[in-house]
Amino acid sequence: MPSFAGQQKDAFIQSMKEFKSGERPSTVMGRLAKGYTDAEFEAMAGFFAKQKTFKTEQSVDNAKAAKGAQVAEQHCGKCHTDQGKTFKDEGTPIMAGQWLKYLQIQFEDYQSGKRQMTKNMANRMKLISAEEMDDLAHFYASVK
Ligand code: HEC
């Protein structure tokens, strides 16, 4: 599960709408999201965006995280700015300190095509190997 205290408001709303429509794959979120209106998503997003970001305590592979940092700077930092602590455009999620397992699942879903990417992000992801994706997950999970 993602940690979403302090998550970017539009990214949260977009995720909830995509869960509701089935565009984003899920086990339980799709069913839950069907019970809420856009106005309620907006209200929830406003609440969570105002919370202090929660930095998860987790162990990562430091060698992988160091490799991931380089790939992130080269390919991802234009949109996921400041090591994923901030964002360039609204709708871009904050990833710094996110749970490792959650990030790994997102990469798997993107890679298999289960979860859709924006066109610009897909252009970058094409250049990344499966091993580098795992390095990236360790890197973003490690950012404090
Ligand atoms: C052109 C801007 C752009 C670039 C470059 C980009 N991203 Fe993204 N990223 C986005 C946007 C916008 C979203 C949210 C929309 C979506 O679901 O696709 C996102 C979502 C994500 C998510 C999902 C996070 C979550 O909590 O759901 C991950 C993981 C991610 N990006 C990783 C990366 C990595 C790693 C790179 C570099 C290889 C990268 N992105 C490059 C714009 C970008």
mmCIF file of N, CA, C and O in Angstrom, residues 50-99:
data_model
loop_
_atom_site.group_PDB
_atom_site.id
_atom_site.type_symbol
_atom_site.label_atom_id
_atom_site.label_comp_id
_atom_site.label_asym_id
_atom_site.label_seq_id
_atom_site.Cartn_x
_atom_site.Cartn_y
_atom_site.Cartn_z
ATOM 1 N N LYS A 50 -2.436 17.924 2.869
ATOM 2 C CA LYS A 50 -2.051 18.830 3.967
ATOM 3 C C LYS A 50 -1.273 18.129 5.077
ATOM 4 O O LYS A 50 -0.695 18.784 5.939
ATOM 5 N N GLN A 51 -1.280 16.799 5.079
ATOM 6 C CA GLN A 51 -0.578 16.071 6.142
ATOM 7 C C GLN A 51 0.926 16.119 5.914
ATOM 8 O O GLN A 51 1.385 16.232 4.787
ATOM 9 N N LYS A 52 1.646 15.998 7.015
ATOM 10 C CA LYS A 52 3.098 15.978 6.926
ATOM 11 C C LYS A 52 3.517 14.663 6.269
ATOM 12 O O LYS A 52 3.007 13.601 6.620
ATOM 13 N N THR A 53 4.430 14.748 5.302
ATOM 14 C CA THR A 53 4.884 13.542 4.610
ATOM 15 C C THR A 53 5.431 12.539 5.626
ATOM 16 O O THR A 53 6.187 12.903 6.511
ATOM 17 N N PHE A 54 5.015 11.300 5.483
ATOM 18 C CA PHE A 54 5.452 10.257 6.401
ATOM 19 C C PHE A 54 6.616 9.502 5.775
ATOM 20 O O PHE A 54 6.471 8.920 4.701
ATOM 21 N N LYS A 55 7.776 9.560 6.417
ATOM 22 C CA LYS A 55 8.937 8.839 5.883
ATOM 23 C C LYS A 55 8.966 7.447 6.480
ATOM 24 O O LYS A 55 9.127 7.285 7.684
ATOM 25 N N THR A 56 8.779 6.466 5.637
ATOM 26 C CA THR A 56 8.717 5.097 6.109
ATOM 27 C C THR A 56 10.091 4.623 6.584
ATOM 28 O O THR A 56 11.102 5.001 6.027
ATOM 29 N N GLU A 57 10.098 3.817 7.625
ATOM 30 C CA GLU A 57 11.341 3.198 8.108
ATOM 31 C C GLU A 57 11.456 1.851 7.415
ATOM 32 O O GLU A 57 10.678 0.944 7.690
ATOM 33 N N GLN A 58 12.381 1.732 6.522
ATOM 34 C CA GLN A 58 12.520 0.470 5.801
ATOM 35 C C GLN A 58 13.967 0.311 5.368
ATOM 36 O O GLN A 58 14.695 1.290 5.252
ATOM 37 N N SER A 59 14.373 -0.924 5.145
ATOM 38 C CA SER A 59 15.755 -1.111 4.709
ATOM 39 C C SER A 59 15.767 -1.317 3.200
ATOM 40 O O SER A 59 14.901 -1.985 2.640
ATOM 41 N N VAL A 60 16.738 -0.686 2.565
ATOM 42 C CA VAL A 60 16.893 -0.830 1.120
ATOM 43 C C VAL A 60 18.311 -1.331 0.862
ATOM 44 O O VAL A 60 19.154 -1.302 1.747
ATOM 45 N N ASP A 61 18.549 -1.783 -0.356
ATOM 46 C CA ASP A 61 19.881 -2.198 -0.770
ATOM 47 C C ASP A 61 20.631 -0.929 -1.203
ATOM 48 O O ASP A 61 20.274 -0.304 -2.200
ATOM 49 N N ASN A 62 21.654 -0.551 -0.411
ATOM 50 C CA ASN A 62 22.329 0.726 -0.660
ATOM 51 C C ASN A 62 23.044 0.781 -2.008
ATOM 52 O O ASN A 62 23.102 1.850 -2.636
ATOM 53 N N ALA A 63 23.588 -0.347 -2.441
ATOM 54 C CA ALA A 63 24.283 -0.357 -3.733
ATOM 55 C C ALA A 63 23.287 -0.111 -4.862
ATOM 56 O O ALA A 63 23.545 0.661 -5.795
ATOM 57 N N LYS A 64 22.123 -0.723 -4.754
ATOM 58 C CA LYS A 64 21.080 -0.523 -5.761
ATOM 59 C C LYS A 64 20.583 0.925 -5.723
ATOM 60 O O LYS A 64 20.378 1.552 -6.763
ATOM 61 N N ALA A 65 20.387 1.439 -4.515
ATOM 62 C CA ALA A 65 19.892 2.812 -4.372
ATOM 63 C C ALA A 65 20.872 3.805 -5.010
ATOM 64 O O ALA A 65 20.456 4.765 -5.666
ATOM 65 N N ALA A 66 22.183 3.547 -4.847
ATOM 66 C CA ALA A 66 23.190 4.454 -5.418
ATOM 67 C C ALA A 66 23.143 4.417 -6.945
ATOM 68 O O ALA A 66 23.243 5.453 -7.608
ATOM 69 N N LYS A 67 22.958 3.233 -7.495
ATOM 70 C CA LYS A 67 22.836 3.134 -8.961
ATOM 71 C C LYS A 67 21.551 3.812 -9.432
ATOM 72 O O LYS A 67 21.525 4.516 -10.431
ATOM 73 N N GLY A 68 20.483 3.580 -8.673
ATOM 74 C CA GLY A 68 19.191 4.177 -9.019
ATOM 75 C C GLY A 68 19.241 5.698 -9.005
ATOM 76 O O GLY A 68 18.589 6.350 -9.818
ATOM 77 N N ALA A 69 20.034 6.256 -8.097
ATOM 78 C CA ALA A 69 20.127 7.718 -7.993
ATOM 79 C C ALA A 69 20.633 8.319 -9.305
ATOM 80 O O ALA A 69 20.151 9.365 -9.753
ATOM 81 N N GLN A 70 21.595 7.621 -9.920
ATOM 82 C CA GLN A 70 22.151 8.133 -11.179
ATOM 83 C C GLN A 70 21.135 8.059 -12.309
ATOM 84 O O GLN A 70 20.994 8.998 -13.093
ATOM 85 N N VAL A 71 20.432 6.930 -12.377
ATOM 86 C CA VAL A 71 19.418 6.776 -13.431
ATOM 87 C C VAL A 71 18.312 7.811 -13.237
ATOM 88 O O VAL A 71 17.835 8.425 -14.190
ATOM 89 N N ALA A 72 17.918 8.014 -11.979
ATOM 90 C CA ALA A 72 16.841 8.964 -11.676
ATOM 91 C C ALA A 72 17.218 10.372 -12.109
ATOM 92 O O ALA A 72 16.407 11.093 -12.698
ATOM 93 N N GLU A 73 18.459 10.733 -11.826
ATOM 94 C CA GLU A 73 18.883 12.089 -12.176
ATOM 95 C C GLU A 73 18.867 12.274 -13.687
ATOM 96 O O GLU A 73 18.438 13.302 -14.203
ATOM 97 N N GLN A 74 19.304 11.235 -14.387
ATOM 98 C CA GLN A 74 19.393 11.331 -15.842
ATOM 99 C C GLN A 74 18.020 11.301 -16.519
ATOM 100 O O GLN A 74 17.777 12.033 -17.462
ATOM 101 N N HIS A 75 17.123 10.441 -16.030
ATOM 102 C CA HIS A 75 15.886 10.190 -16.778
ATOM 103 C C HIS A 75 14.598 10.675 -16.118
ATOM 104 O O HIS A 75 13.580 10.798 -16.783
ATOM 105 N N CYS A 76 14.592 10.880 -14.828
ATOM 106 C CA CYS A 76 13.310 11.095 -14.141
ATOM 107 C C CYS A 76 13.198 12.467 -13.479
ATOM 108 O O CYS A 76 12.091 12.939 -13.222
ATOM 109 N N GLY A 77 14.352 13.082 -13.202
ATOM 110 C CA GLY A 77 14.371 14.298 -12.390
ATOM 111 C C GLY A 77 13.732 15.518 -13.019
ATOM 112 O O GLY A 77 13.441 16.492 -12.319
ATOM 113 N N LYS A 78 13.504 15.452 -14.322
ATOM 114 C CA LYS A 78 12.866 16.605 -14.971
ATOM 115 C C LYS A 78 11.432 16.781 -14.468
ATOM 116 O O LYS A 78 10.945 17.891 -14.351
ATOM 117 N N CYS A 79 10.767 15.676 -14.213
ATOM 118 C CA CYS A 79 9.368 15.722 -13.741
ATOM 119 C C CYS A 79 9.270 15.418 -12.243
ATOM 120 O O CYS A 79 8.561 16.096 -11.519
ATOM 121 N N HIS A 80 9.974 14.351 -11.815
ATOM 122 C CA HIS A 80 9.989 13.990 -10.390
ATOM 123 C C HIS A 80 11.179 14.731 -9.777
ATOM 124 O O HIS A 80 12.251 14.145 -9.595
ATOM 125 N N THR A 81 11.003 16.008 -9.504
ATOM 126 C CA THR A 81 12.127 16.876 -9.129
ATOM 127 C C THR A 81 12.601 16.624 -7.693
ATOM 128 O O THR A 81 11.871 16.048 -6.877
ATOM 129 N N ASP A 82 13.824 17.109 -7.423
ATOM 130 C CA ASP A 82 14.438 17.011 -6.095
ATOM 131 C C ASP A 82 14.311 15.597 -5.511
ATOM 132 O O ASP A 82 13.764 15.410 -4.428
ATOM 133 N N GLN A 83 14.799 14.624 -6.247
ATOM 134 C CA GLN A 83 14.821 13.210 -5.815
ATOM 135 C C GLN A 83 13.422 12.671 -5.506
ATOM 136 O O GLN A 83 13.257 11.824 -4.636
ATOM 137 N N GLY A 84 12.437 13.187 -6.210
ATOM 138 C CA GLY A 84 11.076 12.687 -6.009
ATOM 139 C C GLY A 84 10.374 13.266 -4.791
ATOM 140 O O GLY A 84 9.295 12.821 -4.416
ATOM 141 N N LYS A 85 11.018 14.300 -4.193
ATOM 142 C CA LYS A 85 10.368 14.953 -3.038
ATOM 143 C C LYS A 85 9.368 15.990 -3.499
ATOM 144 O O LYS A 85 8.485 16.396 -2.749
ATOM 145 N N THR A 86 9.561 16.475 -4.721
ATOM 146 C CA THR A 86 8.685 17.497 -5.269
ATOM 147 C C THR A 86 8.315 17.092 -6.699
ATOM 148 O O THR A 86 8.642 15.984 -7.135
ATOM 149 N N PHE A 87 7.643 17.974 -7.421
ATOM 150 C CA PHE A 87 7.158 17.621 -8.760
ATOM 151 C C PHE A 87 7.168 18.870 -9.611
ATOM 152 O O PHE A 87 7.051 19.985 -9.094
ATOM 153 N N LYS A 88 7.315 18.662 -10.925
ATOM 154 C CA LYS A 88 7.307 19.821 -11.817
ATOM 155 C C LYS A 88 5.863 20.236 -12.128
ATOM 156 O O LYS A 88 5.509 21.383 -11.980
ATOM 157 N N ASP A 89 5.057 19.273 -12.558
ATOM 158 C CA ASP A 89 3.672 19.582 -12.907
ATOM 159 C C ASP A 89 2.723 18.918 -11.926
ATOM 160 O O ASP A 89 3.019 17.837 -11.417
ATOM 161 N N GLU A 90 1.583 19.549 -11.713
ATOM 162 C CA GLU A 90 0.574 18.927 -10.855
ATOM 163 C C GLU A 90 0.148 17.609 -11.489
ATOM 164 O O GLU A 90 0.150 17.479 -12.708
ATOM 165 N N GLY A 91 -0.180 16.643 -10.667
ATOM 166 C CA GLY A 91 -0.541 15.319 -11.174
ATOM 167 C C GLY A 91 0.639 14.363 -11.128
ATOM 168 O O GLY A 91 0.479 13.179 -11.378
ATOM 169 N N THR A 92 1.819 14.873 -10.827
ATOM 170 C CA THR A 92 3.008 14.016 -10.706
ATOM 171 C C THR A 92 3.186 13.627 -9.241
ATOM 172 O O THR A 92 3.352 14.502 -8.393
ATOM 173 N N PRO A 93 3.116 12.336 -8.932
ATOM 174 C CA PRO A 93 3.166 11.945 -7.520
ATOM 175 C C PRO A 93 4.531 12.157 -6.873
ATOM 176 O O PRO A 93 5.558 12.075 -7.537
ATOM 177 N N ILE A 94 4.495 12.405 -5.571
ATOM 178 C CA ILE A 94 5.716 12.471 -4.771
ATOM 179 C C ILE A 94 6.116 11.029 -4.451
ATOM 180 O O ILE A 94 5.272 10.232 -4.043
ATOM 181 N N MET A 95 7.381 10.686 -4.686
ATOM 182 C CA MET A 95 7.803 9.291 -4.507
ATOM 183 C C MET A 95 8.841 9.104 -3.414
ATOM 184 O O MET A 95 9.117 7.977 -3.011
ATOM 185 N N ALA A 96 9.438 10.197 -2.955
ATOM 186 C CA ALA A 96 10.504 10.095 -1.955
ATOM 187 C C ALA A 96 9.982 9.411 -0.695
ATOM 188 O O ALA A 96 8.944 9.815 -0.157
ATOM 189 N N GLY A 97 10.675 8.389 -0.238
ATOM 190 C CA GLY A 97 10.304 7.712 1.000
ATOM 191 C C GLY A 97 9.100 6.798 0.867
ATOM 192 O O GLY A 97 8.592 6.302 1.863
ATOM 193 N N GLN A 98 8.662 6.565 -0.364
ATOM 194 C CA GLN A 98 7.522 5.669 -0.579
ATOM 195 C C GLN A 98 7.955 4.229 -0.272
ATOM 196 O O GLN A 98 9.136 3.897 -0.342
ATOM 197 N N TRP A 99 7.007 3.388 0.079
ATOM 198 C CA TRP A 99 7.324 1.986 0.369
ATOM 199 C C TRP A 99 7.963 1.315 -0.838
ATOM 200 O O TRP A 99 7.451 1.429 -1.953
#
